[in-house]
Each structure stands twice: as structure tokens, then as C-alpha cells.
Amino acid sequence: MLPRRTLLAAPTLLAAPALAQGDQRPAITIAVQKISNSNTLEVLREQSNVGERIFRSSLWESLIGRNWQGQLETQPALATQWRRIDDRTVEFDLRDGVRFHDGREMTAEDVVFTFGPERMFGTGEGSGAALFQRAPGTAPQGRELPPEVPAVARRMLPALERVEAVGRHKVRFVNRTPDVTLEGRLSRLGADIMSRAGFEAAGSWLDWARKPIATGPYMVAEFRPDVSLTLVAHDAYWGGRPPLRQIRFVEVPEVASRINMLLSGEAQFACDIPPDQIGAVERNRAFEVQGGTILNHRLMCFDKSHPVLRDARVRRAMTHSIDRQAIVDSLWSGRTVVPRGLQWDYYGEMFLSDWSVPRFDLAEARRLLREANYRGEPIPYRLLNNYYTNQVATAQILVEMWRQAGLNVVIEMRENFSQVFDRSTGQRGVRDWSNSAPFNDPVSSLVNQHGPRGQQQQIGEWTNEEFNRLSDLLETDTDRARRRATFRRMLEIAEREDPAFTVLHQNATFTAKRRDIRWRAAPAFAMDFRAQNWGA
Amino acid sequence: MLRFFTIRLLRAAVTLTMVVTFAFLVLIASGDPADIIMGSDAPPEAIEAFRQAWGLDRPIWVQYLSYFSAILSGDLGRSMRDGRDAIVLVAERIPATLALTLPALALKLALGIPAGIYAALHRNSMADRAVMVLAVAGFTIPSFVLGLLLVLVFAVQLGWLPSGGQESWRHAILPVITLGIGGAAVLARFTRSAMLEVLGQPYIRTASAKGVAWRAVVSHHALPNAAIPTVTIIGFMVGSLLAGAVVVESVFSWPGVGRLLVTAVANRDLAVVQCILLLVAATMITANLVVDLLYGLLDPRLRSGKEG
């Protein structure tokens, strides 16, 4: 039986009686676990999954967009077309008639400013020093960037030399070194275009970062950090009038409370639903749970400096002891997949369709352990309490699977990543992680996370001379066939020969909603509320 | 009186110093704020930049001295996550928390004290047992369970009240009831015990024997004497007005000090945590001071320092 409140609320959403006179479009509320980790709406400061959800495609847009209703393939967005001038240069034709949230027209000048020092890379001396520095009496009135913004920007576009306007609606991006991934980098979260006038009109960087002037179909009406974010329709949107009058994201940390908001009709969407709650929600036929795999893989990392794990055969044995499909079936109700290693379909021609994770083979695992002369020495497994969905349950299953092969893995609970990384409190062994692919090339994940400047090597967990050499090659090589071969060799090293990590499964995110709302979840955290994905 | 206040102030200063020091050491020792705030996927150079900007790369004792001297000069620091003054962030949340805890305190008093008195005056009756069963149930059910039960019934099934948020006064009803029931149950138990003890005293028998009306015996002799332990409990409740709703604020998505505290601890946002702890400690100390003064008003023997 439907709750009375749900029945009463039903007509308000689709038939949409106008609360605001003259505007018949519905307003929706979305209950989320977290709105923004950084309490800002700046794409370079909020490089997170939750950031992608509120930014794309509602608020921010980049020159090259993604097909949120397809397989995330790139497609024209604020640029209608682009072309390679040479190995280092890409030229973009900007879309005519794009209006920012403040009504101004987007021009090449805004694009140049977006990728300039004032907003992205810092102005040099003193940049990043004032805003977040805890100096008594220093008010946060500066326009200086927080230091992490230029750091993220440099990671995103490490070799960008300049961006130049070559016409009112034409820009060129020039790299210092050849880079076939430049287009991909310009489609990722962080490369979104902002209004120069909007930035300059804001009282401070923080003021701007809480109400950025961008081009998306919805604009910020009110942002209450840790509480709610209200977006309203940007009716001059280049892609057509948005179908919703208002979108309100409400921060509800507890899963039960999010589901209750949905069931009671106060929210039309409830995000971050754990897999074990899907059945409970769908038992009520008025609701359904959508969503699925996202551009994020769950993996285990190995610390090569551990006396036992120094031997690659022990690490390889660990990779062969895992029945990944059993984890997917039991903990995820089969609603995610075991991917083909640390790569995603949307890599396009760089995707290696014949690659796979190490097969589940206990006999092979035992053979490798015998060869390595492993005698049951304990291997520590530093574990966080469900930072990742199903993390603890997965760890407990893994430990039992490893035990089957003869491995003695001991769980050590930790409170945060800082404690997981800490070397002063004992020997590290294995730990959990997840990797995303911010753009459609293996550089975005394999190189950026596991290469010489990636986290795993920076914290001293793992290194491999050949892998590092190939990382540099993959970043600068322009021969596509050779890049595929390089990528394959890198996967061989990092996943099989000298394992740095092993992929467990693709991550997934689930959104519960009223069944009668015609809306489709993207294979990503992004929530698309443009006209083509509402009520069609 | 001056000596009384001087001793109390010195004790308060020592308590606050211990709170600040303990919280600092626990938070810093249990995780690097840079790693936590920037997230596990942040580039190492971004984490390093963050660490340098906030002085987290300096030795812990330097960080502590720097922080402590700033507090002494009245600067409670800035939120590493937010960039704003911690005191401003906390002050913004105080009205929301008081909007729950003050009505909840009133509910506790309105339900708990009369129920306790009634149960004591009808000792061993069915009514007494019923009140005590409800009281035991009230303070043994965890607030998050009670909160979710109330939401299930009144928001999801009946649709009478909202399940969470802070948009209107109706949103406060369920969290106030959740907070109020547990406290009322505790007060009922304490009030009943205190009343029973007083009702067994010789002066109550004497007053009754002299022919004083029972109503007057209760209101003039029993209640004032039973008030002292009850006032002590109420003092604790007043002291926890600022941070006594952590769980309830989370269950009902109520953006008060409690939720800010949970977020700040999770992020190791030191300045914000310390600011909240200082305020909570100061409130508790003030509440205790007021309770001490009230003892004197309620019992003249304590005012003159004599036991009678």
C-alpha cells in the first residue's frame, strides 16, 4: 500500500502545480550523503565523486562534454568542434550564443581566463598564501587561490604552456610537450569554463567558489555548506530551457534518513543507497533504484617493502586467491562487474578488450606460495570502517579467501587514510583503494595513480623502473599503436609480474527514486537534469 | 564569595586547558588533516601544498604552542576545510541547536518532574509502576532508534510530520520529542527517588501529625527538599544544551552544532572541534556554577556553610 503522503505528493511532481506564479515546471529535492567535501562549488577544489554529482551536468560545463546517457563518450559541449594543429596544439571553435548565469555571453576571453594564473595556476609569489593560512587576524577576503588549487591544476594540465584567443569564438591550447591526451584532459572535471566577469565581481575567492558563474542549465541560488544547495533554472541555457524550476540537494548523512525522506515524499531522489538496501526500497512498487557502475574501480594495493610481499610471487598468489565474481554476487547483488583490469570501456581505442584481471586459481596461488617458501608469516591489512561501500565485508571475505590459499592476512582497523599510510606504527602490508579515470586515457589512472608521481610511489609502497620509464613514454608518445603496446606492458607489470595492486570490482552508485519520474541515471555520479533526460 | 568565585574560575581555566590539550593531541595523533580533508585521490603535491599552508609540516609541539598562544590571544583559529573563522562557523549553528535543545529541555521538565512526583506520591500503585516502566523504556531506548521509529510512524506511515531537515517549526517536532523523552525519563526517575527519600523523613511525618494539609506538606516541605538532586540533573541538562543533540541532529539532518562537531572531527578540522569543545566546556562550567548557587537558595544551611 502506498503511504498517503506519497499519493498526495504524486501530482505535485509531474503535473507540477506552480508555486512560483507563471512557472509550471516542477521543483525537486535530492537527498545526498554529502554535498561537497570542501564546502565549495569550485571544480578544482572539489575533485570528488560527490562534486561530480552536483557539478555535472547541472552547474559546470567544459569545452568537450560527455554523453551522460550513453557510455560517457566525448561530445561537443561549449566547443562545437576542435582540431589538431600539431602534436602540441589543439584549436577549439566555441559555441555561439552561450550565456553565463549572469547573462553575459561566453567568449574566448573567458576560456583564456579560466585556464589562466588568476583562477587556475596562481600568480606566483604569495599565491595561495593568504586564504587558508591560519594567521591571527587575517580575514578570508583575499582573491588568492588556496594552495591546493594550483597543485590540482598542475596535475590536471602538467605541460600546458598557454591558452590564446585567436578570435572572439576561437581558442588554441598549446602544450610544452606533445600530448595526445590534451583533449581528454579538457573534458575532465576541473576543465570547466567560468565567467571572467563573474570571478572579478565576487568579493573574494571564497565568495566566488560558493557561487560560481558558469554555463550549466542550472545556477546557484543558495548554498548552505553541510546543509543544502539550491539550484534554479538558467533559462538562457544554450541547450534549451531546463525542465525543472529548482533542484535542491539536501545533505542527509544517514542512509535510513535518506530513504525515509524518499518514502515520505519529502525527497524525489535519494542517493548513495547501499546495495543491501536496494531490495528494501523496491519492495514498495512506487519506488525503484537506478544506477550502476561508475568510472571507479575498487582495488587492493600492495606494499612491496613488507618482508613477505617483497617477493612478487606472494603478491601474485594473493591476486589468484580472490574469487571476484563471488564478491560481486554476494555483496553487490550482481549489480556491478569485474572489470578488465585498471581500464574502462570509454578509453576507446586504448581499451584492451582481451585483458583481464588475474584468474581465480587456488592451485596456482598455492604453487606460487610454495615457490616463495612462504611459511604463514602474518601480512597486515590496514582497513577503514566502510569508507568504501561494503569495505569491511569485502575485507573479511578476502581474508577467508586468502586463508584458503594458505595466506595469513591479519586485519588491522584504522580510522583514516593518514593512519593507513603511517609507517611509524608498524609494517604496512595491503590496503584498500579506489581509482578513477578522470579522462578517457590510461594516463588518467594508471600513470597518475601508480606512476612515479602517483600516490602509491609517493608514499613508498611500490616502484618499478621499467614501469616508470613507460609512464613517461605513455604521457608523451603520439604514436597510437605504440601507446597501446606501452599500456599493455604497464598493465602486465603492475597487475601480474610485479603486482602494485589488484582490481577487485568496478564501483557502483545507486539512486532511489519515484518510479513514475521519467529520468535515467548516468553511468557516473553526475546527475543529468537537462530536457532530454526528464519526462521523455 | 570572592574566594568561591576565584576557586571556581581557576578550576575552570585548568579544565579548559586540559580539554584543549587533550583534544589537540588526540586529533593530531589520529590522522593528518591534509590527507583527510583533501581525500584519498588528491594529488600528492596538492596534499603537500595544503600541509605547508596550514603549518601541518611543523613539529607537533610547535603546532600546539602556536595554537595555544593564539587561543590565549582570543583567536580560535580558522576552519581548514572552510577557510572561515571557527567561531563564526560555530556561532552560525548555535541557534539551530538551541531551537531543538531548549524546547526539549522544557519538555523534559514538563513531563519528567510531574511524572516523578506523581509516581512518588502513589508509590507501589499501578500508576507508579506504569510511570516507571515508561521511564525505564524512555532512557534505555537509544535516541537514534527512537528517532527512526518516530520517523517511520509519523513521517513515513502517517505522513503527518517531516522526516528531517530544518525548513519550518514542524521539522523540529520529532527531534524535540526524541530528545525530550529520554531526558524526561531520567528526570522522572530522579524526582521520584528524591521525593520518596524526603517523604520518609521525620519532618514530613511531624508536619502531617500537626494536621498540616497533605497538599501543603508536599508543596512546602517535600518539594523544596527534593529539589536539590533534581536541580543537579537539570544542571547537567542545561550544560549539554550545545552539544547534547549530536545523534539526533544526524538522524534528523538538523544542521546544528552537533552535526558540525561530527563533520569537524571526521575531517580533523582542529580549530572548529576546539571551538565547539571550549564552548561546551564553558557552558557546562557555567551551568555547574549556577547549580552551586541554586543549592544555596534552596537550602539555607548550604548558604551559611552549616549542615544544621
Tab-separated table of C-alpha atoms in Angstrom, chain B:
chain	number	residue	atom	x	y	z
B	1	MET	CA	32.003	34.796	47.950
B	2	LEU	CA	35.080	36.205	46.191
B	3	ARG	CA	37.104	33.182	47.252
B	4	PHE	CA	34.302	30.916	45.984
B	5	PHE	CA	34.394	32.536	42.539
B	6	THR	CA	38.205	32.655	42.390
B	7	ILE	CA	38.500	28.938	43.094
B	8	ARG	CA	35.789	28.178	40.547
B	9	LEU	CA	37.468	30.297	37.872
B	10	LEU	CA	40.848	28.670	38.449
B	11	ARG	CA	39.275	25.234	38.224
B	12	ALA	CA	37.533	26.302	35.023
B	13	ALA	CA	40.829	27.502	33.494
B	14	VAL	CA	42.531	24.202	34.319
B	15	THR	CA	39.593	22.246	32.889
B	16	LEU	CA	39.595	24.264	29.663
B	17	THR	CA	43.374	23.878	29.257
B	18	MET	CA	43.063	20.127	29.716
B	19	VAL	CA	40.207	19.954	27.211
B	20	VAL	CA	42.162	21.926	24.598
B	21	THR	CA	45.359	19.938	25.098
B	22	PHE	CA	43.697	16.546	25.108
B	23	ALA	CA	41.613	17.276	22.023
B	24	PHE	CA	44.636	18.680	20.177
B	25	LEU	CA	46.792	15.644	20.879
B	26	VAL	CA	44.071	13.126	20.058
B	27	LEU	CA	43.097	14.830	16.815
B	28	ILE	CA	46.633	15.421	15.566
B	29	ALA	CA	47.889	11.988	16.614
B	30	SER	CA	44.984	10.180	14.987
B	31	GLY	CA	45.298	11.493	11.462
B	32	ASP	CA	46.762	14.113	9.193
B	33	PRO	CA	44.070	16.688	8.369
B	34	ALA	CA	45.630	17.215	4.935
B	35	ASP	CA	45.091	13.585	3.933
B	36	ILE	CA	41.596	13.560	5.333
B	37	ILE	CA	40.343	16.892	4.019
B	38	MET	CA	41.913	16.537	0.566
B	39	GLY	CA	40.733	12.936	0.171
B	40	SER	CA	42.476	9.765	-0.894
B	41	ASP	CA	42.520	10.672	-4.587
B	42	ALA	CA	44.133	14.098	-4.214
B	43	PRO	CA	47.494	14.530	-5.957
B	44	PRO	CA	50.415	14.316	-3.509
B	45	GLU	CA	51.526	17.836	-4.437
B	46	ALA	CA	48.087	19.221	-3.507
B	47	ILE	CA	48.265	17.494	-0.120
B	48	GLU	CA	51.757	18.854	0.450
B	49	ALA	CA	50.661	22.362	-0.505
B	50	PHE	CA	47.779	22.123	1.925
B	51	ARG	CA	50.067	20.853	4.683
B	52	GLN	CA	52.526	23.702	4.223
B	53	ALA	CA	49.824	26.346	4.058
B	54	TRP	CA	48.405	25.258	7.404
B	55	GLY	CA	51.698	24.616	9.148
B	56	LEU	CA	50.963	20.905	9.443
B	57	ASP	CA	54.505	20.164	8.303
B	58	ARG	CA	55.905	21.638	11.542
B	59	PRO	CA	56.647	19.576	14.664
B	60	ILE	CA	53.588	18.822	16.784
B	61	TRP	CA	54.839	20.747	19.796
B	62	VAL	CA	55.371	23.846	17.612
B	63	GLN	CA	51.852	23.467	16.264
B	64	TYR	CA	50.498	23.104	19.796
B	65	LEU	CA	52.308	26.128	21.210
B	66	SER	CA	51.322	28.203	18.205
B	67	TYR	CA	47.716	27.143	18.546
B	68	PHE	CA	47.594	27.617	22.313
B	69	SER	CA	49.118	31.084	22.175
B	70	ALA	CA	46.580	32.049	19.513
B	71	ILE	CA	43.751	30.913	21.793
B	72	LEU	CA	45.168	32.960	24.658
B	73	SER	CA	45.132	35.996	22.414
B	74	GLY	CA	41.490	35.343	21.602
B	75	ASP	CA	41.978	33.798	18.173
B	76	LEU	CA	40.186	30.452	17.971
B	77	GLY	CA	41.585	29.810	14.510
B	78	ARG	CA	40.103	29.154	11.112
B	79	SER	CA	38.478	26.100	9.644
B	80	MET	CA	40.943	24.228	7.445
B	81	ARG	CA	38.061	22.884	5.441
B	82	ASP	CA	36.099	26.040	5.124
B	83	GLY	CA	38.600	28.885	5.386
B	84	ARG	CA	36.369	30.892	7.706
B	85	ASP	CA	36.792	31.768	11.363
B	86	ALA	CA	35.875	28.765	13.503
B	87	ILE	CA	33.917	30.903	15.938
B	88	VAL	CA	31.764	32.262	13.097
B	89	LEU	CA	31.046	28.758	11.837
B	90	VAL	CA	30.081	27.556	15.289
B	91	ALA	CA	28.049	30.665	16.104
B	92	GLU	CA	26.018	30.145	12.923
B	93	ARG	CA	24.965	26.713	14.164
B	94	ILE	CA	24.121	27.584	17.772
B	95	PRO	CA	20.591	28.937	17.073
B	96	ALA	CA	19.665	25.729	15.236
B	97	THR	CA	20.831	23.573	18.120
B	98	LEU	CA	19.106	25.734	20.732
B	99	ALA	CA	15.935	25.537	18.638
B	100	LEU	CA	15.942	21.825	19.462
B	101	THR	CA	17.501	21.634	22.881
B	102	LEU	CA	15.575	24.432	24.610
B	103	PRO	CA	12.113	23.089	23.727
B	104	ALA	CA	13.418	19.609	24.515
B	105	LEU	CA	14.557	20.829	27.937
B	106	ALA	CA	11.135	22.333	28.537
B	107	LEU	CA	9.554	19.029	27.513
B	108	LYS	CA	11.838	17.101	29.867
B	109	LEU	CA	10.875	19.359	32.765
B	110	ALA	CA	7.189	19.404	31.889
B	111	LEU	CA	6.951	15.616	31.623
B	112	GLY	CA	9.670	14.324	33.915
B	113	ILE	CA	9.132	16.274	37.129
B	114	PRO	CA	5.334	15.888	37.387
B	115	ALA	CA	5.594	12.209	36.445
B	116	GLY	CA	8.255	11.624	39.107
B	117	ILE	CA	6.241	13.452	41.778
B	118	TYR	CA	3.065	11.631	40.838
B	119	ALA	CA	4.806	8.255	40.933
B	120	ALA	CA	6.328	9.019	44.349
B	121	LEU	CA	3.024	10.168	45.806
B	122	HIS	CA	1.362	6.988	44.537
B	123	ARG	CA	4.157	4.634	45.420
B	124	ASN	CA	3.629	0.972	44.511
B	125	SER	CA	0.341	1.732	42.765
B	126	MET	CA	-0.370	0.701	39.176
B	127	ALA	CA	0.198	4.311	38.135
B	128	ASP	CA	3.626	4.331	39.797
B	129	ARG	CA	4.595	1.125	38.039
B	130	ALA	CA	3.314	2.377	34.699
B	131	VAL	CA	5.262	5.604	35.025
B	132	MET	CA	8.433	3.747	35.948
B	133	VAL	CA	8.078	1.223	33.114
B	134	LEU	CA	7.713	4.108	30.669
B	135	ALA	CA	10.656	5.894	32.265
B	136	VAL	CA	12.919	2.859	32.025
B	137	ALA	CA	11.864	2.369	28.415
B	138	GLY	CA	12.421	6.075	27.741
B	139	PHE	CA	16.006	6.207	28.848
B	140	THR	CA	17.062	2.758	27.678
B	141	ILE	CA	15.970	3.181	24.062
B	142	PRO	CA	18.885	4.811	22.207
B	143	SER	CA	17.933	8.142	20.711
B	144	PHE	CA	18.773	7.063	17.161
B	145	VAL	CA	16.411	4.089	17.467
B	146	LEU	CA	13.653	6.206	18.968
B	147	GLY	CA	14.191	8.884	16.312
B	148	LEU	CA	13.954	6.420	13.450
B	149	LEU	CA	10.872	4.798	14.988
B	150	LEU	CA	9.140	8.151	15.267
B	151	VAL	CA	10.052	8.958	11.655
B	152	LEU	CA	8.738	5.602	10.492
B	153	VAL	CA	5.404	6.136	12.200
B	154	PHE	CA	4.782	9.878	11.904
B	155	ALA	CA	6.576	10.707	8.652
B	156	VAL	CA	6.605	7.579	6.521
B	157	GLN	CA	3.386	5.805	7.551
B	158	LEU	CA	1.104	8.610	8.669
B	159	GLY	CA	2.696	11.445	6.725
B	160	TRP	CA	1.875	13.919	9.468
B	161	LEU	CA	5.330	15.334	10.028
B	162	PRO	CA	8.523	15.798	8.010
B	163	SER	CA	11.264	13.224	8.485
B	164	GLY	CA	14.212	15.597	8.524
B	165	GLY	CA	15.610	18.995	7.670
B	166	GLN	CA	15.093	22.415	9.170
B	167	GLU	CA	12.678	24.269	6.947
B	168	SER	CA	9.882	25.004	9.425
B	169	TRP	CA	8.818	24.569	13.056
B	170	ARG	CA	7.153	21.284	12.062
B	171	HIS	CA	10.592	19.877	11.250
B	172	ALA	CA	11.580	20.381	14.879
B	173	ILE	CA	8.735	18.362	16.392
B	174	LEU	CA	10.128	14.842	16.028
B	175	PRO	CA	13.714	15.694	17.058
B	176	VAL	CA	12.434	17.637	20.088
B	177	ILE	CA	10.262	14.693	21.146
B	178	THR	CA	13.205	12.304	20.623
B	179	LEU	CA	15.463	14.450	22.752
B	180	GLY	CA	12.781	15.178	25.314
B	181	ILE	CA	11.610	11.641	26.043
B	182	GLY	CA	14.991	10.324	27.180
B	183	GLY	CA	15.616	13.312	29.447
B	184	ALA	CA	12.092	13.267	30.839
B	185	ALA	CA	12.533	9.612	31.761
B	186	VAL	CA	15.755	10.360	33.634
B	187	LEU	CA	14.161	13.288	35.440
B	188	ALA	CA	11.114	11.212	36.393
B	189	ARG	CA	13.340	8.555	37.962
B	190	PHE	CA	15.439	11.065	39.882
B	191	THR	CA	12.461	13.110	41.020
B	192	ARG	CA	10.642	10.007	42.244
B	193	SER	CA	13.692	8.800	44.192
B	194	ALA	CA	14.285	12.214	45.716
B	195	MET	CA	10.639	12.595	46.678
B	196	LEU	CA	10.470	9.130	48.220
B	197	GLU	CA	13.508	9.885	50.311
B	198	VAL	CA	12.087	13.173	51.521
B	199	LEU	CA	8.628	11.726	52.164
B	200	GLY	CA	10.225	9.257	54.554
B	201	GLN	CA	11.848	11.983	56.644
B	202	PRO	CA	10.651	12.703	60.234
B	203	TYR	CA	9.748	16.323	59.481
B	204	ILE	CA	7.195	15.163	56.912
B	205	ARG	CA	5.619	12.891	59.494
B	206	THR	CA	5.716	15.729	62.020
B	207	ALA	CA	4.019	18.144	59.669
B	208	SER	CA	1.313	15.585	58.884
B	209	ALA	CA	0.880	14.815	62.571
B	210	LYS	CA	0.416	18.511	63.291
B	211	GLY	CA	-2.535	18.465	60.931
B	212	VAL	CA	-0.976	20.321	58.018
B	213	ALA	CA	-2.883	19.561	54.857
B	214	TRP	CA	-1.179	16.890	52.719
B	215	ARG	CA	-1.101	19.230	49.725
B	216	ALA	CA	0.739	21.822	51.838
B	217	VAL	CA	3.114	19.193	53.235
B	218	VAL	CA	4.051	18.180	49.726
B	219	SER	CA	4.384	21.674	48.272
B	220	HIS	CA	6.035	23.400	51.238
B	221	HIS	CA	8.110	20.660	52.816
B	222	ALA	CA	8.651	17.792	50.384
B	223	LEU	CA	9.172	19.505	47.040
B	224	PRO	CA	11.793	22.094	48.080
B	225	ASN	CA	13.849	19.437	49.833
B	226	ALA	CA	13.580	17.001	46.938
B	227	ALA	CA	14.638	19.716	44.514
B	228	ILE	CA	18.377	19.559	45.196
B	229	PRO	CA	19.203	16.277	43.406
B	230	THR	CA	16.757	17.189	40.647
B	231	VAL	CA	18.417	20.572	40.167
B	232	THR	CA	21.766	18.795	39.828
B	233	ILE	CA	20.421	16.709	36.953
B	234	ILE	CA	18.795	19.751	35.351
B	235	GLY	CA	22.186	21.480	35.602
B	236	PHE	CA	23.752	18.729	33.538
B	237	MET	CA	20.944	19.036	31.022
B	238	VAL	CA	21.440	22.789	30.724
B	239	GLY	CA	25.183	22.227	30.358
B	240	SER	CA	24.612	19.913	27.446
B	241	LEU	CA	22.337	22.297	25.567
B	242	LEU	CA	25.010	22.986	22.959
B	243	ALA	CA	26.311	19.511	22.267
B	244	GLY	CA	23.620	17.243	23.613
B	245	ALA	CA	21.943	16.614	20.295
B	246	VAL	CA	24.768	15.109	18.240
B	247	VAL	CA	22.988	11.867	17.398
B	248	VAL	CA	19.544	13.407	16.987
B	249	GLU	CA	20.890	16.121	14.676
B	250	SER	CA	22.455	13.436	12.496
B	251	VAL	CA	19.321	11.293	12.359
B	252	PHE	CA	17.107	14.276	11.511
B	253	SER	CA	19.642	16.078	9.272
B	254	TRP	CA	19.395	19.073	11.550
B	255	PRO	CA	22.265	21.482	10.855
B	256	GLY	CA	23.268	22.285	14.407
B	257	VAL	CA	26.435	22.288	16.483
B	258	GLY	CA	26.297	18.508	16.932
B	259	ARG	CA	26.426	17.793	13.226
B	260	LEU	CA	29.161	20.359	12.793
B	261	LEU	CA	31.128	18.595	15.517
B	262	VAL	CA	30.764	15.200	13.826
B	263	THR	CA	31.896	16.631	10.482
B	264	ALA	CA	34.770	18.560	12.039
B	265	VAL	CA	36.060	15.541	13.978
B	266	ALA	CA	35.833	13.344	10.890
B	267	ASN	CA	37.830	15.917	8.940
B	268	ARG	CA	40.240	16.679	11.788
B	269	ASP	CA	39.204	20.301	11.407
B	270	LEU	CA	41.056	21.205	14.561
B	271	ALA	CA	40.008	24.810	15.066
B	272	VAL	CA	36.316	24.007	14.720
B	273	VAL	CA	36.476	20.993	17.066
B	274	GLN	CA	38.372	23.006	19.674
B	275	CYS	CA	35.990	25.917	19.393
B	276	ILE	CA	32.988	23.649	20.000
B	277	LEU	CA	34.708	21.855	22.882
B	278	LEU	CA	35.615	25.153	24.513
B	279	LEU	CA	32.048	26.395	24.225
B	280	VAL	CA	30.629	23.144	25.553
B	281	ALA	CA	33.081	23.102	28.449
B	282	ALA	CA	32.337	26.742	29.220
B	283	THR	CA	28.581	26.059	29.161
B	284	MET	CA	28.987	23.066	31.430
B	285	ILE	CA	31.156	25.010	33.868
B	286	THR	CA	28.696	27.909	33.926
B	287	ALA	CA	25.767	25.568	34.431
B	288	ASN	CA	27.538	23.899	37.349
B	289	LEU	CA	28.292	27.280	38.870
B	290	VAL	CA	24.642	28.267	38.637
B	291	VAL	CA	23.637	24.947	40.195
B	292	ASP	CA	26.016	25.585	43.097
B	293	LEU	CA	24.414	28.978	43.639
B	294	LEU	CA	20.942	27.464	43.438
B	295	TYR	CA	21.855	24.980	46.163
B	296	GLY	CA	22.328	27.950	48.434
B	297	LEU	CA	18.935	29.341	47.535
B	298	LEU	CA	17.198	26.006	48.010
B	299	ASP	CA	18.901	25.067	51.246
B	300	PRO	CA	19.850	27.915	53.607
B	301	ARG	CA	22.135	25.536	55.516
B	302	LEU	CA	24.420	25.336	52.486
B	303	ARG	CA	24.387	29.161	52.119
B	304	SER	CA	25.758	29.640	55.635
B	305	GLY	CA	28.142	26.736	55.271
B	306	LYS	CA	26.457	24.885	58.136
B	307	GLU	CA	24.960	21.463	57.999
B	308	GLY	CA	22.289	22.370	60.557
